[in-house]
Each structure stands twice: as C-alpha cells, then as structure tokens.
Short mmCIF file of C-alpha atoms in Angstrom, two decimals:
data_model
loop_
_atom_site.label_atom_id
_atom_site.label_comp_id
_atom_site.label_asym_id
_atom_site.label_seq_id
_atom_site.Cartn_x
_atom_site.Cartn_y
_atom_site.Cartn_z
CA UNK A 1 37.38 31.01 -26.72
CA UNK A 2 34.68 28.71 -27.22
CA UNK A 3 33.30 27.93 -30.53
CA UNK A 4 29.63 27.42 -32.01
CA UNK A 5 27.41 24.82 -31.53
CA UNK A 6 27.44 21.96 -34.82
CA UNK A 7 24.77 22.94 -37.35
CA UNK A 8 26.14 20.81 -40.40
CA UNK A 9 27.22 17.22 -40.79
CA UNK A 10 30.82 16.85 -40.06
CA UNK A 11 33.53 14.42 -40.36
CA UNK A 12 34.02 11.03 -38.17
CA UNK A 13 35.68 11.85 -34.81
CA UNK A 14 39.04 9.18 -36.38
CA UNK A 15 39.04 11.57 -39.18
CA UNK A 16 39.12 14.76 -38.14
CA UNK A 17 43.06 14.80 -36.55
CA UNK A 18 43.77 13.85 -39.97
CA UNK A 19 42.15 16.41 -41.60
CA UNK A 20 43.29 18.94 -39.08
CA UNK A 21 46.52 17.98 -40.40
CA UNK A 22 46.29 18.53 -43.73
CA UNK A 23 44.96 21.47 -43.11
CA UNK A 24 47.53 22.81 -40.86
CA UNK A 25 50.13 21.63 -43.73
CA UNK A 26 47.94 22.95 -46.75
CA UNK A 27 47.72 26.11 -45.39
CA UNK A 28 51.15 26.43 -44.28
CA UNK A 29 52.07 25.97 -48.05
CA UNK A 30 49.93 28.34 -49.70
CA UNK A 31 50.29 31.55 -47.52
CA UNK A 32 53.85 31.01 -45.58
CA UNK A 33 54.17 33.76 -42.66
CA UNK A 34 56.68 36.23 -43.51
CA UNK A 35 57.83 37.47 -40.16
CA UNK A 36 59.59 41.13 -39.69
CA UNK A 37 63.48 40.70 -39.57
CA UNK A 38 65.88 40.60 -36.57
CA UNK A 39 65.35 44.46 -34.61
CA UNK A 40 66.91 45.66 -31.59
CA UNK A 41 63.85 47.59 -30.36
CA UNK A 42 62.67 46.61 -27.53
CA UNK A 43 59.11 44.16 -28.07
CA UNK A 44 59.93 44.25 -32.05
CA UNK A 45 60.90 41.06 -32.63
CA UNK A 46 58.58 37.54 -32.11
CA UNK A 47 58.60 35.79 -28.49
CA UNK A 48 57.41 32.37 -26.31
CA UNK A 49 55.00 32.90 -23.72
CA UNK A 50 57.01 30.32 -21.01
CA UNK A 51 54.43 31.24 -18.44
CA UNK A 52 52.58 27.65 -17.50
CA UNK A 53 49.67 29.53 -15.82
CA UNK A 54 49.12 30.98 -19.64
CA UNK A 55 47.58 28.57 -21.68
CA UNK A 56 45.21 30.23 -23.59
CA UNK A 57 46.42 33.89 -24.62
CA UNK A 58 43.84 35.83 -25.62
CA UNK A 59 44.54 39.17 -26.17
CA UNK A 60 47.59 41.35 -26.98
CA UNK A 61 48.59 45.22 -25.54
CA UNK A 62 52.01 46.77 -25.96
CA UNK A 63 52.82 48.92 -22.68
CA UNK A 64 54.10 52.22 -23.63
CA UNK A 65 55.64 52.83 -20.25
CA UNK A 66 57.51 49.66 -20.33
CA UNK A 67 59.58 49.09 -23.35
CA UNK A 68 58.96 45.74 -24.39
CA UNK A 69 56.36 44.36 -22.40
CA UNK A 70 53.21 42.97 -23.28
CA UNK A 71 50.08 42.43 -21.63
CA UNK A 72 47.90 39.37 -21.60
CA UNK A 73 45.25 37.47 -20.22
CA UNK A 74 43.47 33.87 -20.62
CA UNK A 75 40.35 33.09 -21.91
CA UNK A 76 37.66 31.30 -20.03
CA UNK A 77 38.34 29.21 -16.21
CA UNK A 78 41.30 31.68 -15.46
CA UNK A 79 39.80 34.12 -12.90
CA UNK A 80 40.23 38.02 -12.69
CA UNK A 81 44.24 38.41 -14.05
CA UNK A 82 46.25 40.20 -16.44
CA UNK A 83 49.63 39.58 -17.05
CA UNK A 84 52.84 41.38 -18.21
CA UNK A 85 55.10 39.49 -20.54
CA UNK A 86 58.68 40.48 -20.87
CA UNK A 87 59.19 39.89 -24.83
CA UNK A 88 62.39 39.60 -24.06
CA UNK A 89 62.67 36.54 -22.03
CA UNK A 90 58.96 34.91 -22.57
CA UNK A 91 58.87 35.23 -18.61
CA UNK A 92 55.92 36.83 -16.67
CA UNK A 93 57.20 39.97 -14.74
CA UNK A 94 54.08 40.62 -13.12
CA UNK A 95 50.26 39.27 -12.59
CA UNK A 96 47.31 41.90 -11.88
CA UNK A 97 44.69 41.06 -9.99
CA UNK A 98 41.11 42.64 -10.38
CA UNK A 99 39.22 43.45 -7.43
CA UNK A 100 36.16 44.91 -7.49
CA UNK A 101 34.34 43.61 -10.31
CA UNK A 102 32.16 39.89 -10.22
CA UNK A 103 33.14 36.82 -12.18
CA UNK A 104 34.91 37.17 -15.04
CA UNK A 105 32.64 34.77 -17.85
CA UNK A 106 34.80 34.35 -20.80
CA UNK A 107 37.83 37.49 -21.33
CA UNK A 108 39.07 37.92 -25.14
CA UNK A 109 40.53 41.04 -25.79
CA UNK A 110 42.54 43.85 -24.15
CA UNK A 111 43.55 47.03 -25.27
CA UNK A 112 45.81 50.30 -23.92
CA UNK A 113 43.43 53.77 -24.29
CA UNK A 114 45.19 57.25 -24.43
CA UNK A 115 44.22 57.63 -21.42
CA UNK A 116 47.31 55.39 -20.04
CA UNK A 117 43.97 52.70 -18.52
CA UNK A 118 44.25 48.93 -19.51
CA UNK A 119 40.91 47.92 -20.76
CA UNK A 120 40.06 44.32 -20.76
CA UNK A 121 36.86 42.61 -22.84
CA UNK A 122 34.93 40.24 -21.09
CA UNK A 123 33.11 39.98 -24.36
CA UNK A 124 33.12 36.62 -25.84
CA UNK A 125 29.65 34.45 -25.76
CA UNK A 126 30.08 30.79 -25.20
CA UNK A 127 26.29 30.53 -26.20
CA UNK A 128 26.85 32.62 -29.55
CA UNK A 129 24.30 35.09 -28.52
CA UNK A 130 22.15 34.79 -25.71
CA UNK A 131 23.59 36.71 -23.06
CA UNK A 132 22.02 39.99 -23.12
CA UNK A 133 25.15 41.97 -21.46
CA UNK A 134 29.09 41.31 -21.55
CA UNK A 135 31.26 43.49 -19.38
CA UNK A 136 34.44 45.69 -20.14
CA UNK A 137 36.78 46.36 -17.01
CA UNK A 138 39.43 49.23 -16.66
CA UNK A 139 42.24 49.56 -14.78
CA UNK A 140 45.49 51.99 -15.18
CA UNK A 141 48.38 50.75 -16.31
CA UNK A 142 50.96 49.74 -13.48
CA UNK A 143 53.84 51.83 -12.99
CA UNK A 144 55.90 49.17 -11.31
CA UNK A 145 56.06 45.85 -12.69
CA UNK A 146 55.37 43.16 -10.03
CA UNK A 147 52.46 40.84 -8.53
CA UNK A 148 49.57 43.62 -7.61
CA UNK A 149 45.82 44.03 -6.61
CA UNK A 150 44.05 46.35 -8.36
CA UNK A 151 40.68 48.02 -8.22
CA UNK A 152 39.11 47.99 -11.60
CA UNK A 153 36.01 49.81 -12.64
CA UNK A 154 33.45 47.10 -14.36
CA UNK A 155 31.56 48.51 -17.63
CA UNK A 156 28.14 46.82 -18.63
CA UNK A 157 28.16 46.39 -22.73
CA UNK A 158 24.75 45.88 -24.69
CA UNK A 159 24.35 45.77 -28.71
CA UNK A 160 21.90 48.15 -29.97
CA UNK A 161 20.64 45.26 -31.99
CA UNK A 162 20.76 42.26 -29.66
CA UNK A 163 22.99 40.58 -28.35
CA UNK A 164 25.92 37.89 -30.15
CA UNK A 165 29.58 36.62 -29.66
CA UNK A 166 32.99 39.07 -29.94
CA UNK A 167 36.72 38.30 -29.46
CA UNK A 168 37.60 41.88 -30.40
CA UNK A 169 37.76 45.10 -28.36
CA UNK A 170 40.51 48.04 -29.88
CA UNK A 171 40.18 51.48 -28.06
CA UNK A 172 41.07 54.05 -30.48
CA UNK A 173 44.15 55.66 -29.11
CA UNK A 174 43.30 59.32 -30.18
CA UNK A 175 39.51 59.73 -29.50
CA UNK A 176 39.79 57.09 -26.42
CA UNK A 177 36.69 55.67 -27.76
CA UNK A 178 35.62 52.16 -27.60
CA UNK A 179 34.83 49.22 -30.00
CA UNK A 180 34.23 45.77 -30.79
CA UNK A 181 34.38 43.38 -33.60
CA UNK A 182 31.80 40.90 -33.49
CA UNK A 183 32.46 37.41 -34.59
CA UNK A 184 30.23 35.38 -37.62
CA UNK A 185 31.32 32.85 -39.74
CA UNK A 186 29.04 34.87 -42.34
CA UNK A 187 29.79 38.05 -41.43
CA UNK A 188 30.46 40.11 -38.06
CA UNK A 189 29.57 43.49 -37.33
CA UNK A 190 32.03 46.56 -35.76
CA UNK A 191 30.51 48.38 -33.43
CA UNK A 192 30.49 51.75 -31.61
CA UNK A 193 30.62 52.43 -28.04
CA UNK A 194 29.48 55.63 -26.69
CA UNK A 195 31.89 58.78 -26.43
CA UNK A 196 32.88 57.70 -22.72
CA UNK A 197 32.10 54.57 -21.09
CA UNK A 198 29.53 55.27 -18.08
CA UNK A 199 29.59 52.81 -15.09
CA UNK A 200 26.07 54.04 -14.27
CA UNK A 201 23.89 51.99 -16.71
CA UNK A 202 24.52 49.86 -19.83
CA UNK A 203 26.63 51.20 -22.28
CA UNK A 204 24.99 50.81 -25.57
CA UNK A 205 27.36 49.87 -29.06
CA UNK A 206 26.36 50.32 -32.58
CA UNK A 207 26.79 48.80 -35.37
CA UNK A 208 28.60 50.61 -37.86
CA UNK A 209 30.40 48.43 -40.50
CA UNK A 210 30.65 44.88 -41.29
CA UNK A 211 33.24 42.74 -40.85
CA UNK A 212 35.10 39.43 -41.94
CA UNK A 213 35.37 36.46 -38.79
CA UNK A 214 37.54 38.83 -36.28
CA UNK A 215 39.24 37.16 -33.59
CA UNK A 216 41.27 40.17 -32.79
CA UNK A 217 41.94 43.99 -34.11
CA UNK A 218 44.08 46.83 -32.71
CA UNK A 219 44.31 50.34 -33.53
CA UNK A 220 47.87 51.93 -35.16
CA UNK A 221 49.60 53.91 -32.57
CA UNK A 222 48.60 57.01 -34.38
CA UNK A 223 44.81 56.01 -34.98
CA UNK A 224 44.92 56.37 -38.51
CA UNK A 225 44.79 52.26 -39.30
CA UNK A 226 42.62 49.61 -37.31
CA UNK A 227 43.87 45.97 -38.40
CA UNK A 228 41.56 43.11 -38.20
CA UNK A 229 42.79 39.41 -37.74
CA UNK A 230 40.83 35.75 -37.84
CA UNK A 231 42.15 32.59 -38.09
CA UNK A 232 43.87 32.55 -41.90
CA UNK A 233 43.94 36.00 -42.77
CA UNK A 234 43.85 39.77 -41.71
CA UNK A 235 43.53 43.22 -43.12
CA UNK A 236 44.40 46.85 -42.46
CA UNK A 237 41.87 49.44 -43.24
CA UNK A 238 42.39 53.26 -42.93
CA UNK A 239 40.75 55.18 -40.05
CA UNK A 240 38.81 58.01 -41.33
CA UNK A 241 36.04 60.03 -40.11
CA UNK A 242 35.26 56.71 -37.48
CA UNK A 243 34.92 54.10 -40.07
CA UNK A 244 37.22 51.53 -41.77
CA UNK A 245 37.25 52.86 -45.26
CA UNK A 246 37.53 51.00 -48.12
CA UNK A 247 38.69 47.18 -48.41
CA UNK A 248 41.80 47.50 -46.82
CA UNK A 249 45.18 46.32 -47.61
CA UNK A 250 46.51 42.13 -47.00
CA UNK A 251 48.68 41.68 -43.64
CA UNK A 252 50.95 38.43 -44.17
CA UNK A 253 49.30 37.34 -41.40
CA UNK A 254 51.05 34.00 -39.65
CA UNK A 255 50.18 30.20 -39.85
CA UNK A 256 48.89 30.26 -35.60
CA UNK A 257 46.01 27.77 -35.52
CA UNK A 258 44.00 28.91 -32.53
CA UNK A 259 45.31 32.77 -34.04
CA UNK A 260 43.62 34.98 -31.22
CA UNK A 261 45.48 38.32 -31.08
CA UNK A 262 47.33 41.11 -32.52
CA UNK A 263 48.81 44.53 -31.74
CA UNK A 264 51.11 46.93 -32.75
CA UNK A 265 54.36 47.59 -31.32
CA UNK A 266 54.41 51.76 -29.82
CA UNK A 267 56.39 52.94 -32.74
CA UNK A 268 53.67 51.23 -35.40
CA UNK A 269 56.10 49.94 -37.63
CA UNK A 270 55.32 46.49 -36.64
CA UNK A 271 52.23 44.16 -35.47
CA UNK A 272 52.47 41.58 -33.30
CA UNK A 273 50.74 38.00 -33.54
CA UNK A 274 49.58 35.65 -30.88
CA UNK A 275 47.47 32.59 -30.28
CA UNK A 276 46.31 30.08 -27.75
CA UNK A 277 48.26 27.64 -26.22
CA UNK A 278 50.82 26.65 -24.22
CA UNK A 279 54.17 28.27 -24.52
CA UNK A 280 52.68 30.12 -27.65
CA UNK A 281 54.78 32.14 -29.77
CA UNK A 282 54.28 35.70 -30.75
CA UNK A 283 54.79 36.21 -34.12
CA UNK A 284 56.26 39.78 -35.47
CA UNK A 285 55.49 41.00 -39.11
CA UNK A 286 56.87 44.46 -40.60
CA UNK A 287 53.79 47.02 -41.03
CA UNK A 288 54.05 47.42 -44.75
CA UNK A 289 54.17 51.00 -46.15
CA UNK A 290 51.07 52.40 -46.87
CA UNK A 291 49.55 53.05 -50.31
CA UNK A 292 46.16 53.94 -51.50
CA UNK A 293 44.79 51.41 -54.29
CA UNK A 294 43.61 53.03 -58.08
CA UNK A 295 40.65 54.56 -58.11
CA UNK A 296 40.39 54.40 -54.37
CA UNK A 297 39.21 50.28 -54.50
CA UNK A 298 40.08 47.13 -52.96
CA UNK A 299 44.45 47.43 -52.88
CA UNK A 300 46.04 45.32 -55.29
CA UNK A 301 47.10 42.91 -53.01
CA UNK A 302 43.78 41.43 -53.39
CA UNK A 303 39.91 41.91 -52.56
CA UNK A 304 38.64 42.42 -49.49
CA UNK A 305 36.82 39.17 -47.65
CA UNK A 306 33.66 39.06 -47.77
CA UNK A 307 31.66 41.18 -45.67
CA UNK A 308 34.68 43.17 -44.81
CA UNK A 309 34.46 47.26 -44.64
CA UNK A 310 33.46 48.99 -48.15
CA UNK A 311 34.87 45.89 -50.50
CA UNK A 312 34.72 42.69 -51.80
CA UNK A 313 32.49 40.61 -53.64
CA UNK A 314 32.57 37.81 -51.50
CA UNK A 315 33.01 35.47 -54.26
CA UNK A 316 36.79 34.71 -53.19
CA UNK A 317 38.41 34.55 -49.87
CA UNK A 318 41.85 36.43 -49.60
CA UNK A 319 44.54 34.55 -47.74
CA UNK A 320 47.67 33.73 -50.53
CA UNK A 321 50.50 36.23 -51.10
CA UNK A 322 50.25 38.74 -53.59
CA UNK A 323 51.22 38.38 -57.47
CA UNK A 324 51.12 34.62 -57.21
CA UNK A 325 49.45 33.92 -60.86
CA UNK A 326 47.36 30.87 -61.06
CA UNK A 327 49.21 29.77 -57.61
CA UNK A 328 47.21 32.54 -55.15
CA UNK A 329 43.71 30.81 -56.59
CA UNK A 330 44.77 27.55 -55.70
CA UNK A 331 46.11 29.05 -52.42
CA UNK A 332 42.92 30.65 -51.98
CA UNK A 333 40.90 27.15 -52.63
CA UNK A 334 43.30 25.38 -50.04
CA UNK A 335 42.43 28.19 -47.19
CA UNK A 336 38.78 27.77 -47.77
CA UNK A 337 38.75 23.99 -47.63
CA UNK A 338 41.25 24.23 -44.29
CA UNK A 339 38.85 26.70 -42.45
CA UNK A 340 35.91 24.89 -43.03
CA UNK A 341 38.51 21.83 -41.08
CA UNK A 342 39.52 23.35 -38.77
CA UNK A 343 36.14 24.81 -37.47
CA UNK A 344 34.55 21.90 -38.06
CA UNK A 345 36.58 19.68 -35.99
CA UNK A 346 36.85 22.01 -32.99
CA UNK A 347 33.09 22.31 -32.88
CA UNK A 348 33.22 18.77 -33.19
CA UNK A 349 35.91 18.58 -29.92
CA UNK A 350 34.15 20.71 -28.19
CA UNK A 351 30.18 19.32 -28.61
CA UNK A 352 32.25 15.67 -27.65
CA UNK A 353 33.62 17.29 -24.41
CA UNK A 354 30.31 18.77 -23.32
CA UNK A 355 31.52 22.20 -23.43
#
C-alpha cells in the first residue's frame, strides 16, 4: 500500500521510531489479540508466510478446492502474480502468472466468487484519488497446484462519484456480485458494482454505505456477514437486502501493524488475519456466535466507529475488549493516540523516501 501525502505537522524524523514504539506496545496492552485455539481443520489455525518473494501480503482468499490453502498477492513493484500458500507449512505451492492484462499499478485485495473465478483488485491509489479508473482481473481458480500462466480477463472500475483510494474488494459469494471498500481516514465509502462485471466498457460502482478506514473485508461463506478490518480494529455487520445493517458486532481483531487482510476459512467458523511484511504471520480468531443487539442497535460489545454502516456517534473509537469498566476508555484513548502514530510516521517515511 502506499499511504497519503502529509497534511499536518508531524513529529521529528529521531522521534518517530520511538513513538512507533510506544505505540506498537500501548496498543498491544489495551486490546491483546485473542487468537482461535489449536484446530485440526485444514487452514484453521494461524501460519508464516516463509515465501521471500512475499513481502508485502496484501490480500487474503481461502481456496475451497484445496483444503488449506490460501491465496495471495503483493502490493505495488511485484508484477502480474498470485500465489498459493500452504497454511500448513508457510511454503508457496504454486505462483500464477497473469497474461493478458497491462501493468498491474498497485494490487490490494483478492477475493474467491461463487463462480469458482479468483478475482484480484488492482484498486489501491498511490495518489489518493486522481486516477480516474482502477482495474479488477479474473481468473479461475487452478485445479492443480503448481507454477502456471494464466489468461485473465481485465475489468475497468470507475466510482459513480469520482474517483479515490481502496484496499478492499469482497465478492459476495451468493449473488457473485462485486464490491469495494474505499479507504478515508474520515470516513470511506462501500460501494456497488454492477450485477455482472462487463469487459466491454467501464464498470461503474456506487456508493451505498459508509464505512470506517477499511484495509480489507470478506464476505461469510454463506453471505449473510461481510467483516470489515483497518489497522486497530474490525467489525462484522449482517448482510441483508445488499447492505451492512446496523453497527455491527467487535472482531478481536489482532495487534498486525501494517494489518492488510482478512478472510474466512470455507466452513465460516473462523477469520483469518494477515499483514505486510516479510515472513508475516496469519493470525486465526474464532467467528463469535452471532447475536442481535436490544432494540436492534449498536451490539453491546461496543458502538460502531465512526462512519461505520447504520451506527455510531463517532464520538469514541472502538478497539478495547468488551466489559472492561473504566479500563476499555483508557484502551480506547491509547488506540486513538497510536493511530494517529503510526500514520503519521509512515506518511512521514514515505514523503522522506520520495515515494
């Protein structure tokens, strides 16, 4: 991914590791992960991407024709590949080629459609904005796991009202219908693509709901859930009529830094976590049973963010475990304070670098 440009003051280049440090270890104390248990099924439990050539996962789908693989791609600078990812091992069993579609500008998400195709979001916006098309490619899934070429068909994406930066594409594995998650640090928009994706002209997706900061969402196997994550926190809303309803209930999302991904596993009963890096680690967290909130509101594991679907008042950021007392405020407080960090110093890496 790339981040936006600097539009506030920010701290001294010596400071910032610092900070990012306390952040890392402020956060890590006021909302621990709480990871699923040990499972036998295949791809349930958390992995390590060993693969050098994957630095910067972006992007998370569980195969359903291969019991615990997972497919992945880089960000930016990598070229036209996809990779399988034996959870088992952390090794890569295969690497996917795209032919047939141009240069790949900056790929962030990747999601499995009922249809059995691998889609693949070349969504993201380096210049937060400005290009007036981003591209979504689809392939079908291998059936045999090894090094291939593959000819991909190359979708041409335009917002109905402009254009703007996304790390989130989830194909909704009922309908087979396309969307995206647009990413603001004020507050992104989900949008809707068209009932099939036509390689004859743009393909035009509206806005339909707003959003918290999404770096990633996926769709429960059954449809009936879409989960958004960002960096500190994520949510699962129910799937109803097309929309997100309501504010959604708290995921125990993990401590990942650079967090960038998430899916579920086939069976639903558990979502997977991943984030930049080399040798990354894939984080698995139990899907918590689901249970409508009083009078149909925010759940009581806390308010929506603000700007997300339906809820919140967007006078409190959600990021602390549940029934915390005083303890989730303060959490709450220390999240804030180690976004604003965190964003602030890679903005600050990345205007220093040129990028």
């Amino acid at each position: 991914m790339r981040l936006l440009p600097v539009r506030t003051a920010l701290p001294s280049a010596a400071a910032v590791p610092a900070a990012l440090l306390c952040a890392a270890l402020l956060a890590g104390a006021a909302a621990p992960a709480v990871a699923a248990p040990a499972d036998d099924r295949p791809g349930a439990s958390g992995f390590t991407i060993t693969d050098p050539r994957i630095t910067e996962s972006s992007g998370l789908a569980a195969s359903r024709i291969h019991p615990g693989i997972y497919w992945t791609h880089n960000d930016s600078d990598d070229g036209p590949y996809v990779y399988a990812v034996d959870s088992a091992t952390g090794r890569t069993v295969a690497r996917v080629t795209m032919s047939g579609i141009g240069t790949p500008r900056d790929v962030e998400a990747i999601s499995l459609g009922p249809d059995g195709q691998l889609y693949v979001g070349d969504i993201g916006d380096n210049r937060d904005g400005t290009w007036d098309h981003v591209w979504i490619y689809r392939f079908p899934e291998p059936k045999e796991l090894r090094d291939t070429t593959v000819k991909a068909e190359q979708f041409t994406v335009t917002y109905a009202d402009g254009p703007r930066n996304a790390e989130a594409l989830m194909v909704h594995p009922v309908t087979g219908r396309a969307y995206i998650a647009s990413k603001n640090e004020q507050r992104g928009g989900l949008y809707e693509g068209p009932e099939r994706l036509s390689a004859d002209g743009p393909n035009v997706f509206r806005r339909i709901a707003d959003v918290p900061w999404v770096t990633d969402g996926a769709f429960s196997p059954d449809g009936g859930h879409l989960t958004l994550r960002g960096y500190f926190t994520a949510r699962t809303y129910p799937w109803k009529d097309g929309r997100p309803e309501g504010g959604g209930e708290r995921v125990d999302a993990p401590w990942q830094g650079q967090a960038e991904s998430v899916t579920y596993t086939p069976d639903g009963k558990t979502l997977m976590f991943g984030a930049e890096g080399a040798n990354s680690r894939v984080v698995a967290v139990a899907v918590a049973p689901a249970g409508p909130a009083a009078g149909g509101g925010p759940s009581a594991s806390g308010p929506a963010p603000s700007g997300a679907p339906g809820g919140g008042n967007g006078n409190r950021a959600d990021g602390g475990p549940a029934g915390e007392g005083g303890g989730y405020g303060k959490g709450v407080l220390v999240l804030a304070a180690a976004t604003a960090l965190v964003v602030g110093g890679k903005r600050l890496f990345r205007r220093r670098s040129g990028s």
